[in-house]
Amino acid sequence: MGLLDRFSKKSSEPTNGAAPAPRTGRRGLGWSLTVHFDESNPNSETIGARSKSLSHLDYSPLPRITRQSFFMGVLVSMGGFVFGYDTGQISGFLAMPDFLERFGQFSEAKGGFYFSNVRSGLIVGMLSIGTLIGALVGGPIADWIGRRLSISFWCIILSIGFIVQISADHHWYQVMMGRWVSGLGVGALSLLVPMYQAETAPRYIRGALISTYQFLITLGIFLAACFNFGTYEHQRNNSGSWRISIGLGWVFAAILGFGILAFPETPRFDYRRGRTDVAKRTMEKVYGAPPNHIAIFTELEEIEAKLRAEVNRGSTIREWYDMFFAPRMGYRILLGVVLQMFQQLTGANYFFYYGTVIFQATGINNSFVTQMILNGINFGVTPIGIYLVEAAGRRVSLIIGSVWMFLMFLIFASCGHFSLDRQHPQNTESTGTAMIVIASLFILGFATTWGPMIWTICGELYPSRYRAKGMALSTASNWLWNFLLAFFTPFIVSAIDFRYGYVFAACNFLGGLIIYFFVLEGQGRTLEELDTMYIEGVLPWKSKNWVAPPPDEIARIRKAAGTHDGLDAENGQINPADLGMTNGHTNGDTDGINGAEKKEETNGHKEETDV
């Protein structure tokens, strides 16, 4: 029995006629409270013959956000908060007296306890190694036991990492290994949380939910700095100064780990396991739709179509081979890896990981306050970046951001090396204050451009067929360079002091050139159009004015290049384009705030973004 037949037996006449189309289209930035399906209605003149047979389905408007989707978005996005909280703690720990005395080294020459470059680098950097491994193994485990149980499992692993760290007494390597274990959980959750959201949420709010996840990462970093400040002020000379901050992480991990059990498994995982009725009921609750609604039908059609396509593909090795040797795919994979590398080389984590120690060296009396300011700016201005990615476009925003960060690091490094008295920084207090201002302005530029937008670019860079693998490679590049910078920064700073900022300035300048010469503008484009632009070799600086050919021509180009993920009806596979759904099925669909859920339309069929 086909999917259409199953719906036919359960369906009734539509509850109303065609609803007025909202004024915000696919490229608009505004949101209406309801989503209309006028262009899917069989009464529309644009609908094909196949869709005439779908007149029994319900085409009534749906609420854009339901109670189920709202609470799912808030709770599951706690994974982003846990991610940010765990990464934001360590900067403050390195400057806490009790933490320093327990895990540092004593030197009479230095006049007390200190962290060697190797020790501080390993304590900070091992989290990144754990996250890299967690992100790689989290996917296969989620395919085995499900997304929902996987999130709970990795929250347990994260909590074990907290236990290892808190129970450390005087062995620094126990803290290091505890951070590695926590990193396993953080890395897996960084993959699973967006995956759960993307596989469950309605397409018209998927981008917003993933943006919420990214936004809560910055909130976690900010609150970690706040808690560090509080424990430093009130528990400065005992282990509570750092153990309390770590222990609070249990609260957030428990909320996510237990809370996710109150939600169902993702519809796509249930469908792949043959639980089609369960998947359908889950979608009805999340969408707030009746059983015979067109939105439910088209989503299940796409899930079934993609499942059949995956069954007909070759071996895993063959898929990887095809990915690297498909036209222009090697170029795009390298570009994604390089972009994630340069996001780390902007120098933002120089402040996030070592900010408290850095500003101690400038003579600031309480560098914890400075770290709160920087993290607060990062948190507060990130929504601006989420807006700019669609309002101003990717290329312009990223190039301006590169120039801005280049100038800020030039000034920061020059002040630190030429003006600051590094032996007696209290003699140059005004210079230290100026460096804090410059660092804050740098964070402003990073959080509104390169912070959120590089993830958007990488989400748009690959065709649907290779998106999961391509993003895995680019994300691995991000975590690798995260570790390298975390580990080697103490060595570099001890050798060249604040001139390290010149290195970041040069990287920011080079990053801007890479954006100009190699990255296409994705503003207002479907993923299918972007794929075609890369295949055709459109010049990046002319990409904004590129005129897309007709959908049939785009499909032919992509099919010839091997990046087309459509389904051939001649092979007995479902072709959702036959539904006649234009503009991504719903006239009210939007691209999502950050572009991570942009549509990929194949003859009117919107392909789901793999996250």
Coordinates of C-alpha atoms in Angstrom, one line a residue:
M1 CA 0.0 0.0 0.0
G2 CA 1.5 3.3 -1.0
L3 CA 1.7 6.4 1.1
L4 CA -1.1 8.1 -0.9
D5 CA -3.3 5.1 -0.3
R6 CA -2.7 5.2 3.4
F7 CA -3.7 8.9 3.5
S8 CA -6.7 8.3 1.3
K9 CA -8.3 5.9 3.7
K10 CA -7.8 8.2 6.7
S11 CA -8.6 11.5 5.1
S12 CA -11.6 13.7 4.8
E13 CA -12.5 16.8 2.8
P14 CA -10.4 19.8 3.4
T15 CA -11.6 22.0 6.2
N16 CA -11.6 25.1 4.1
G17 CA -10.7 26.6 0.8
A18 CA -7.6 28.3 -0.2
A19 CA -6.3 30.7 2.4
P20 CA -4.9 34.1 1.5
A21 CA -1.2 33.9 0.8
P22 CA 1.1 35.6 3.3
R23 CA 3.1 38.5 2.1
T24 CA 6.4 37.0 3.3
G25 CA 7.8 34.6 0.7
R26 CA 10.7 32.3 0.6
R27 CA 13.2 35.2 0.5
G28 CA 11.5 37.4 3.0
L29 CA 12.7 38.1 6.5
G30 CA 9.3 38.6 8.2
W31 CA 7.4 35.9 9.9
S32 CA 3.6 35.4 10.0
L33 CA 2.0 33.4 12.8
T34 CA 0.5 30.9 10.4
V35 CA 1.8 29.0 7.4
H36 CA -0.5 28.7 4.4
F37 CA -0.5 26.1 1.7
D38 CA -2.2 27.9 -1.2
E39 CA 0.2 26.9 -3.9
S40 CA -0.2 23.2 -2.9
N41 CA -4.0 23.4 -3.1
P42 CA -5.5 21.5 -6.1
N43 CA -7.6 24.5 -6.8
S44 CA -4.4 26.4 -7.8
E45 CA -3.8 26.8 -11.5
T46 CA -0.1 25.9 -11.0
I47 CA -0.7 22.5 -9.7
G48 CA 0.0 19.4 -11.9
A49 CA -2.2 16.4 -12.7
R50 CA -0.8 14.3 -9.9
S51 CA -1.8 16.9 -7.3
K52 CA -5.4 16.9 -8.6
S53 CA -5.6 13.4 -7.0
L54 CA -4.7 15.0 -3.6
S55 CA -7.8 17.0 -3.3
H56 CA -8.9 14.9 -0.4
L57 CA -6.1 16.3 1.8
D58 CA -6.4 19.2 4.2
Y59 CA -4.8 22.4 3.0
S60 CA -5.9 24.6 6.0
P61 CA -3.3 27.0 7.5
L62 CA -1.1 25.7 10.4
P63 CA 0.3 27.6 13.3
R64 CA 4.0 28.4 12.7
I65 CA 4.9 27.4 16.3
T66 CA 3.0 24.9 18.4
R67 CA 3.4 24.2 22.1
Q68 CA 5.2 20.9 21.2
S69 CA 7.6 22.5 18.9
F70 CA 8.3 25.4 21.2
F71 CA 9.2 23.3 24.2
M72 CA 11.1 20.9 22.0
G73 CA 13.2 23.8 20.7
V74 CA 13.9 25.3 24.2
L75 CA 14.7 22.0 25.8
V76 CA 16.8 20.4 23.1
S77 CA 18.7 23.6 22.6
M78 CA 20.0 23.1 26.1
G79 CA 22.6 21.0 24.3
G80 CA 24.0 24.2 22.9
F81 CA 24.0 25.7 26.4
V82 CA 25.9 22.7 27.8
F83 CA 28.4 23.0 24.9
G84 CA 29.0 26.7 25.6
Y85 CA 29.1 26.3 29.4
D86 CA 31.7 23.6 29.4
T87 CA 34.0 25.4 26.9
G88 CA 33.7 28.7 28.7
Q89 CA 34.8 27.6 32.2
I90 CA 38.5 26.9 31.7
S91 CA 39.6 30.5 31.1
G92 CA 38.6 31.4 34.7
F93 CA 40.0 28.2 36.3
L94 CA 43.5 29.0 35.2
A95 CA 43.5 32.2 37.2
M96 CA 41.9 30.9 40.4
P97 CA 44.4 30.6 43.3
D98 CA 43.2 27.2 44.6
F99 CA 43.2 25.7 41.1
L100 CA 46.6 27.0 40.5
E101 CA 48.1 25.7 43.7
R102 CA 46.5 22.2 43.3
F103 CA 47.4 21.6 39.6
G104 CA 50.2 24.1 38.8
Q105 CA 53.9 23.9 39.3
F106 CA 55.9 25.7 42.0
S107 CA 58.9 27.8 41.1
E108 CA 60.9 30.1 43.4
A109 CA 62.2 32.0 40.4
K110 CA 58.6 32.8 39.4
G111 CA 57.7 33.5 43.0
G112 CA 54.9 30.9 43.4
F113 CA 52.8 28.5 41.4
Y114 CA 52.3 28.7 37.7
F115 CA 51.2 26.6 34.8
S116 CA 53.8 25.4 32.3
N117 CA 52.9 25.9 28.6
V118 CA 52.5 22.1 28.2
R119 CA 50.3 21.7 31.2
S120 CA 48.0 24.6 30.5
G121 CA 47.8 23.7 26.8
L122 CA 46.8 20.1 27.6
I123 CA 44.2 21.1 30.2
V124 CA 42.6 23.5 27.8
G125 CA 43.0 21.6 24.6
M126 CA 42.0 18.0 25.6
L127 CA 38.4 19.1 25.5
S128 CA 38.7 19.7 21.8
I129 CA 40.2 16.3 21.2
G130 CA 37.3 14.7 23.0
T131 CA 34.7 16.8 21.0
L132 CA 36.3 15.7 17.8
I133 CA 36.0 12.0 18.7
G134 CA 32.5 12.4 20.1
A135 CA 31.3 14.1 17.0
L136 CA 32.7 11.3 14.9
V137 CA 31.3 8.4 16.9
G138 CA 28.0 10.1 17.9
G139 CA 26.4 9.6 14.5
P140 CA 26.8 5.8 14.2
I141 CA 25.6 5.3 17.8
A142 CA 22.5 7.5 17.1
D143 CA 21.8 5.4 14.0
W144 CA 21.9 2.3 16.3
I145 CA 19.9 3.3 19.4
G146 CA 18.1 6.4 18.1
R147 CA 18.6 10.2 18.5
R148 CA 16.6 10.5 21.7
L149 CA 18.4 7.8 23.7
S150 CA 21.7 8.9 22.3
I151 CA 21.2 12.4 23.7
S152 CA 20.6 10.9 27.2
F153 CA 23.5 8.6 26.8
W154 CA 26.0 11.4 26.0
C155 CA 24.6 13.5 28.8
I156 CA 25.7 10.7 31.1
I157 CA 29.2 10.7 29.5
L158 CA 29.3 14.4 30.0
S159 CA 28.4 14.0 33.7
I160 CA 31.1 11.4 34.2
G161 CA 33.6 13.9 32.9
F162 CA 32.4 16.4 35.5
I163 CA 32.8 13.7 38.2
V164 CA 36.4 13.0 37.1
Q165 CA 37.2 16.7 37.2
I166 CA 35.6 17.5 40.5
S167 CA 37.2 14.5 42.2
A168 CA 40.7 15.6 41.2
D169 CA 42.8 16.7 44.2
H170 CA 46.3 17.4 43.1
H171 CA 46.8 15.5 39.9
W172 CA 46.5 17.8 36.9
Y173 CA 46.3 15.0 34.4
Q174 CA 43.0 13.9 36.1
V175 CA 41.5 17.3 35.2
M176 CA 42.9 16.9 31.7
M177 CA 41.3 13.5 31.3
G178 CA 38.1 14.7 32.8
R179 CA 37.9 17.4 30.2
W180 CA 38.6 14.8 27.5
V181 CA 35.7 12.7 28.7
S182 CA 33.4 15.8 28.9
G183 CA 34.6 16.6 25.4
L184 CA 33.2 13.3 24.2
G185 CA 29.8 14.3 25.4
V186 CA 30.0 17.8 24.2
G187 CA 31.1 16.7 20.7
A188 CA 28.4 14.2 20.4
L189 CA 25.7 16.6 21.6
S190 CA 27.0 19.2 19.1
L191 CA 26.0 16.8 16.4
L192 CA 22.9 15.2 17.9
V193 CA 21.0 18.3 19.1
P194 CA 20.9 19.9 15.6
M195 CA 20.1 16.5 14.1
Y196 CA 17.2 16.0 16.5
Q197 CA 15.8 19.4 15.7
A198 CA 16.2 19.1 12.0
E199 CA 14.6 15.7 11.8
T200 CA 11.6 16.6 14.0
A201 CA 10.8 20.3 13.5
P202 CA 8.6 21.6 10.7
R203 CA 10.7 22.9 7.8
Y204 CA 9.5 26.5 8.3
I205 CA 11.1 26.8 11.7
R206 CA 14.0 24.4 11.4
G207 CA 16.4 27.3 10.7
A208 CA 15.2 29.2 13.7
L209 CA 15.6 26.3 16.0
I210 CA 19.2 25.6 14.9
S211 CA 19.9 29.3 15.3
T212 CA 18.5 29.0 18.9
Y213 CA 20.9 26.2 19.5
Q214 CA 23.8 28.4 18.3
F215 CA 22.5 31.3 20.3
L216 CA 22.4 29.2 23.5
I217 CA 26.1 28.3 23.0
T218 CA 27.0 31.9 23.5
L219 CA 24.7 32.1 26.5
G220 CA 26.5 29.1 28.0
I221 CA 29.9 30.8 27.5
F222 CA 28.6 34.0 29.1
L223 CA 27.1 32.3 32.2
A224 CA 30.2 30.3 32.7
A225 CA 32.1 33.6 33.0
C226 CA 29.5 34.9 35.4
F227 CA 29.6 31.8 37.6
N228 CA 33.4 31.9 37.6
F229 CA 33.3 35.5 38.8
G230 CA 30.9 34.7 41.6
T231 CA 32.8 31.7 42.9
Y232 CA 36.1 33.6 42.6
E233 CA 34.7 36.5 44.7
H234 CA 33.1 34.3 47.4
Q235 CA 35.1 31.0 47.4
R236 CA 38.5 32.4 46.2
N237 CA 40.8 30.4 48.5
N238 CA 39.1 27.0 48.5
S239 CA 38.2 24.4 45.9
G240 CA 34.6 25.7 45.7
S241 CA 36.0 28.4 43.4
W242 CA 36.2 25.9 40.6
R243 CA 34.3 22.8 41.8
I244 CA 31.0 24.7 42.1
S245 CA 31.2 25.9 38.5
I246 CA 31.9 22.4 37.3
G247 CA 29.1 21.0 39.5
L248 CA 26.5 23.3 38.1
G249 CA 27.1 21.7 34.8
W250 CA 25.3 18.6 36.2
V251 CA 22.1 20.6 36.4
F252 CA 22.0 21.5 32.8
A253 CA 23.1 18.0 31.6
A254 CA 20.3 16.5 33.8
I255 CA 17.7 18.9 32.4
L256 CA 18.6 17.8 28.9
G257 CA 19.3 14.1 29.6
F258 CA 16.0 13.5 31.5
G259 CA 13.9 16.1 29.6
I260 CA 14.5 14.6 26.2
L261 CA 12.9 11.4 27.5
A262 CA 9.6 13.2 27.7
F263 CA 9.8 13.8 23.9
P264 CA 9.3 11.2 21.1
E265 CA 11.9 9.8 18.8
T266 CA 12.4 11.8 15.6
P267 CA 9.9 10.9 12.9
R268 CA 12.7 10.1 10.4
F269 CA 14.3 7.6 12.7
D270 CA 11.0 5.9 13.5
Y271 CA 10.2 5.8 9.7
R272 CA 13.5 4.2 8.9
R273 CA 12.8 1.5 11.5
G274 CA 9.4 0.7 10.0
R275 CA 7.4 2.6 12.6
T276 CA 5.5 4.7 10.1
D277 CA 2.4 5.2 12.2
V278 CA 4.5 6.4 15.1
A279 CA 6.4 8.8 12.9
K280 CA 3.1 10.2 11.5
R281 CA 1.6 10.7 15.0
T282 CA 4.7 12.6 16.1
M283 CA 4.6 14.9 13.1
E284 CA 0.9 15.6 13.8
K285 CA 1.7 16.7 17.3
V286 CA 4.7 18.9 16.4
Y287 CA 3.0 20.4 13.3
G288 CA -0.3 20.9 15.1
A289 CA -1.9 19.3 12.0
P290 CA -4.8 16.9 11.4
P291 CA -3.8 13.4 10.1
N292 CA -4.7 14.1 6.5
H293 CA -2.9 17.4 6.2
I294 CA -0.8 18.1 3.1
A295 CA 2.2 19.1 5.2
I296 CA 2.3 15.7 6.9
F297 CA 1.8 13.9 3.5
T298 CA 4.5 15.7 1.7
E299 CA 7.0 15.3 4.6
L300 CA 6.4 11.6 4.7
E301 CA 6.7 11.4 0.9
E302 CA 10.1 12.9 1.1
I303 CA 11.2 10.7 3.9
E304 CA 10.2 7.6 2.0
A305 CA 11.7 8.8 -1.2
K306 CA 15.1 9.6 0.5
L307 CA 15.0 6.2 2.2
R308 CA 14.6 4.4 -1.2
A309 CA 17.3 6.5 -2.7
E310 CA 19.8 5.5 0.0
V311 CA 18.9 1.9 -0.4
N312 CA 19.8 2.0 -4.1
R313 CA 23.2 3.7 -3.5
G314 CA 26.5 1.9 -3.6
S315 CA 28.8 1.0 -0.8
T316 CA 30.1 3.5 1.8
I317 CA 33.6 3.5 0.2
R318 CA 32.1 4.1 -3.2
E319 CA 30.1 7.1 -1.8
W320 CA 33.2 8.7 -0.4
Y321 CA 35.0 8.1 -3.6
D322 CA 32.2 9.6 -5.7
M323 CA 32.1 12.6 -3.3
F324 CA 35.7 13.6 -3.8
F325 CA 35.8 13.1 -7.5
A326 CA 32.4 14.5 -8.5
P327 CA 32.8 17.8 -10.5
R328 CA 33.9 20.6 -8.2
M329 CA 33.3 18.6 -5.0
G330 CA 37.0 18.3 -4.1
Y331 CA 37.2 22.1 -4.4
R332 CA 34.2 22.6 -2.2
I333 CA 35.4 20.1 0.4
L334 CA 38.7 21.9 0.6
L335 CA 36.9 25.2 0.8
G336 CA 34.8 24.0 3.8
V337 CA 37.8 22.7 5.6
V338 CA 39.7 26.0 5.0
L339 CA 36.8 28.2 6.1
Q340 CA 36.5 26.3 9.4
M341 CA 40.2 26.5 9.9
F342 CA 40.2 30.3 9.4
Q343 CA 37.2 30.7 11.7
Q344 CA 39.5 29.4 14.5
L345 CA 42.4 31.5 13.2
T346 CA 40.3 34.7 13.6
G347 CA 41.7 34.6 17.2
A348 CA 38.3 34.6 19.0
N349 CA 39.3 31.6 21.1
Y350 CA 42.5 33.4 22.1
F351 CA 40.2 35.5 24.3
F352 CA 37.6 32.8 25.2
Y353 CA 40.1 30.3 26.4
Y354 CA 42.8 32.5 27.8
G355 CA 41.1 35.8 28.3
T356 CA 41.3 35.9 32.1
V357 CA 45.0 35.2 32.0
I358 CA 45.6 37.6 29.1
F359 CA 44.0 40.5 30.9
Q360 CA 45.8 39.8 34.2
A361 CA 48.9 40.5 32.2
T362 CA 47.5 44.0 31.3
G363 CA 47.3 44.9 35.0
I364 CA 43.5 44.7 35.3
N365 CA 42.7 44.2 39.0
N366 CA 39.8 41.7 38.3
S367 CA 40.2 40.0 34.9
F368 CA 37.1 37.9 35.6
V369 CA 35.0 41.1 35.1
T370 CA 36.7 41.6 31.8
Q371 CA 36.0 38.1 30.7
M372 CA 32.3 38.6 31.6
I373 CA 32.2 41.7 29.5
L374 CA 33.7 39.9 26.4
N375 CA 31.4 36.9 26.8
G376 CA 28.4 39.2 27.4
I377 CA 29.1 41.0 24.1
N378 CA 29.5 37.7 22.3
F379 CA 26.1 36.6 23.6
G380 CA 24.3 39.9 23.2
V381 CA 25.3 40.7 19.6
T382 CA 25.0 37.2 18.1
P383 CA 21.3 37.8 17.1
I384 CA 22.6 40.7 15.0
G385 CA 24.7 38.2 13.0
I386 CA 21.7 35.9 12.6
Y387 CA 19.8 38.8 11.1
L388 CA 22.6 40.1 8.9
V389 CA 23.2 36.7 7.2
E390 CA 19.9 37.2 5.3
A391 CA 19.6 40.9 5.4
A392 CA 23.1 41.9 4.1
G393 CA 24.3 38.6 2.6
R394 CA 27.2 36.4 3.4
R395 CA 30.0 37.8 1.3
V396 CA 29.7 41.4 2.3
S397 CA 29.2 40.7 6.0
L398 CA 32.2 38.3 6.1
I399 CA 34.5 40.6 4.2
I400 CA 33.6 43.6 6.4
G401 CA 34.1 41.3 9.5
S402 CA 37.5 40.3 8.3
V403 CA 38.6 43.8 7.8
W404 CA 37.2 44.9 11.1
M405 CA 38.9 42.0 13.0
F406 CA 42.2 42.6 11.1
L407 CA 42.2 46.3 12.3
M408 CA 41.3 45.4 15.9
F409 CA 44.1 42.8 16.2
L410 CA 46.6 45.2 14.7
I411 CA 45.7 47.8 17.3
F412 CA 45.6 45.2 20.1
A413 CA 49.0 43.7 19.3
S414 CA 50.6 47.1 18.9
C415 CA 49.3 48.4 22.2
G416 CA 50.4 45.2 24.0
H417 CA 53.9 45.1 22.5
F418 CA 54.9 48.7 22.2
S419 CA 52.8 50.6 24.8
L420 CA 52.1 48.2 27.7
D421 CA 54.7 47.8 30.4
R422 CA 54.6 44.0 30.6
Q423 CA 56.9 43.8 33.6
H424 CA 54.9 46.3 35.6
P425 CA 51.6 46.7 33.8
Q426 CA 50.1 48.8 36.6
N427 CA 52.4 51.6 35.3
T428 CA 50.4 51.6 32.0
E429 CA 46.8 51.3 33.2
S430 CA 45.4 53.3 30.4
T431 CA 47.0 51.0 27.8
G432 CA 45.4 48.0 29.6
T433 CA 42.0 49.7 29.5
A434 CA 42.4 50.5 25.8
M435 CA 43.3 46.8 25.1
I436 CA 40.0 45.7 26.8
V437 CA 38.0 48.1 24.6
I438 CA 39.8 46.9 21.5
A439 CA 39.1 43.2 22.5
S440 CA 35.5 44.0 23.0
L441 CA 35.2 45.6 19.6
F442 CA 36.9 42.6 18.1
I443 CA 34.3 40.3 19.7
L444 CA 31.6 42.5 18.3
G445 CA 32.9 41.9 14.8
F446 CA 33.4 38.2 15.3
A447 CA 30.0 37.4 16.8
T448 CA 28.1 39.3 14.1
T449 CA 30.0 37.8 11.1
W450 CA 32.5 34.9 11.3
G451 CA 31.0 33.4 14.4
P452 CA 27.6 32.3 13.0
M453 CA 28.1 32.8 9.3
I454 CA 30.8 30.3 8.6
W455 CA 28.4 27.5 9.8
T456 CA 25.8 28.9 7.4
I457 CA 28.3 28.8 4.5
C458 CA 29.3 25.2 5.3
G459 CA 25.6 24.2 5.5
E460 CA 25.1 25.6 2.0
L461 CA 28.3 24.5 0.4
Y462 CA 27.5 20.8 -0.3
P463 CA 24.7 19.1 -2.3
S464 CA 22.2 17.1 -0.2
R465 CA 23.8 13.8 -1.3
Y466 CA 27.1 14.6 0.2
R467 CA 26.2 17.2 2.8
A468 CA 26.5 15.0 5.9
K469 CA 30.0 13.8 4.9
G470 CA 31.2 17.2 3.8
M471 CA 30.0 19.0 7.0
A472 CA 31.6 16.2 9.0
L473 CA 35.0 16.9 7.4
S474 CA 34.7 20.7 7.8
T475 CA 33.6 20.4 11.4
A476 CA 36.5 18.1 12.1
S477 CA 38.8 20.8 10.8
N478 CA 37.2 23.3 13.2
W479 CA 37.8 21.0 16.2
L480 CA 41.4 20.1 15.1
W481 CA 42.4 23.8 14.8
N482 CA 40.5 24.5 18.1
F483 CA 42.8 22.0 19.8
L484 CA 46.0 23.3 18.0
L485 CA 45.3 26.9 19.1
A486 CA 44.4 25.9 22.6
F487 CA 47.5 23.8 23.1
F488 CA 50.1 26.0 21.3
T489 CA 48.9 29.4 22.4
P490 CA 50.8 29.4 25.7
F491 CA 54.1 28.5 23.9
I492 CA 53.6 31.2 21.2
V493 CA 52.6 33.9 23.7
S494 CA 55.7 33.2 25.9
A495 CA 57.9 33.5 22.8
I496 CA 56.4 36.6 21.1
D497 CA 54.1 38.1 23.7
F498 CA 51.3 40.2 22.3
R499 CA 52.8 40.1 18.8
Y500 CA 50.7 37.0 18.6
G501 CA 47.9 39.3 17.6
Y502 CA 49.8 40.1 14.3
V503 CA 49.4 36.5 13.4
F504 CA 45.7 36.6 13.9
A505 CA 45.5 39.9 12.1
A506 CA 47.2 38.4 9.0
C507 CA 44.9 35.4 9.2
N508 CA 41.8 37.7 9.2
F509 CA 43.1 39.6 6.2
L510 CA 43.8 36.4 4.3
G511 CA 40.3 35.0 5.4
G512 CA 38.7 38.1 3.8
L513 CA 40.5 37.4 0.5
I514 CA 39.4 33.8 0.6
I515 CA 35.8 34.9 1.0
Y516 CA 36.1 37.4 -1.9
F517 CA 37.8 35.0 -4.4
F518 CA 36.2 31.6 -3.5
V519 CA 32.9 31.9 -1.7
L520 CA 29.6 32.3 -3.6
E521 CA 26.8 34.5 -2.3
G522 CA 24.0 32.3 -1.0
Q523 CA 21.6 35.0 0.1
G524 CA 18.1 34.2 -1.3
R525 CA 19.4 31.2 -3.2
T526 CA 18.1 27.6 -2.9
L527 CA 20.6 24.9 -2.2
E528 CA 20.0 23.6 -5.7
E529 CA 20.9 26.9 -7.3
L530 CA 24.1 27.1 -5.2
D531 CA 25.1 23.6 -6.3
T532 CA 24.6 24.6 -9.9
M533 CA 26.6 27.8 -9.4
Y534 CA 29.6 25.8 -8.1
I535 CA 29.3 23.2 -10.9
E536 CA 29.1 25.9 -13.5
G537 CA 32.1 27.8 -12.1
V538 CA 30.3 31.0 -11.4
L539 CA 32.8 33.7 -10.4
P540 CA 32.3 34.5 -6.7
W541 CA 32.4 38.3 -7.1
K542 CA 29.7 38.0 -9.8
S543 CA 27.6 35.4 -8.0
K544 CA 25.1 37.9 -6.5
N545 CA 23.9 38.9 -9.9
W546 CA 23.8 35.3 -11.4
V547 CA 20.5 34.5 -13.0
A548 CA 19.3 30.9 -12.4
P549 CA 18.3 28.8 -15.4
P550 CA 14.9 27.1 -15.4
P551 CA 14.5 24.2 -12.9
D552 CA 14.6 21.6 -15.6
E553 CA 18.0 22.9 -16.8
I554 CA 19.3 23.0 -13.2
A555 CA 18.2 19.4 -12.7
R556 CA 20.0 18.4 -15.9
I557 CA 23.2 20.1 -14.9
R558 CA 23.3 18.6 -11.4
K559 CA 22.4 15.1 -12.7
A560 CA 25.3 15.3 -15.2
A561 CA 27.6 16.3 -12.4
G562 CA 26.5 13.5 -10.1
T563 CA 25.3 15.8 -7.3
H564 CA 21.6 15.5 -8.1
D565 CA 19.7 13.7 -5.3
G566 CA 16.4 13.5 -7.0
L567 CA 14.6 10.2 -7.5
D568 CA 13.8 8.6 -10.8
A569 CA 10.2 7.5 -11.2
E570 CA 11.3 5.2 -14.0
N571 CA 13.2 3.1 -11.5
G572 CA 10.1 2.7 -9.4
Q573 CA 11.0 5.5 -7.0
I574 CA 8.9 8.3 -5.6
N575 CA 9.4 11.6 -7.3
P576 CA 7.9 14.3 -4.9
A577 CA 8.1 16.8 -7.8
D578 CA 5.1 15.0 -9.2
L579 CA 3.1 16.5 -6.2
G580 CA 3.3 19.8 -8.1
M581 CA 4.4 21.5 -4.9
T582 CA 6.2 24.7 -5.9
N583 CA 8.2 27.1 -3.7
G584 CA 9.1 24.4 -1.2
H585 CA 5.5 23.1 -0.8
T586 CA 4.4 26.0 1.3
N587 CA 4.0 29.6 0.3
G588 CA 4.8 30.6 3.8
D589 CA 8.2 28.8 4.1
T590 CA 11.2 30.8 4.9
D591 CA 14.9 30.1 4.6
G592 CA 15.5 30.1 8.4
I593 CA 17.3 32.8 10.3
N594 CA 20.8 31.7 9.7
G595 CA 20.4 29.9 6.3
A596 CA 21.4 26.5 7.8
E597 CA 18.0 25.2 6.6
K598 CA 17.7 26.8 3.2
K599 CA 15.6 25.0 0.7
E600 CA 16.8 22.8 -2.1
E601 CA 14.2 22.7 -4.8
T602 CA 14.2 20.1 -7.6
N603 CA 11.5 20.9 -10.0
G604 CA 9.6 22.4 -7.1
H605 CA 10.6 19.7 -4.6
K606 CA 12.4 21.0 -1.5
E607 CA 15.1 18.7 -0.2
E608 CA 15.7 18.6 3.5
T609 CA 19.0 19.8 4.7
D610 CA 21.1 17.1 6.4
V611 CA 22.6 18.5 9.7

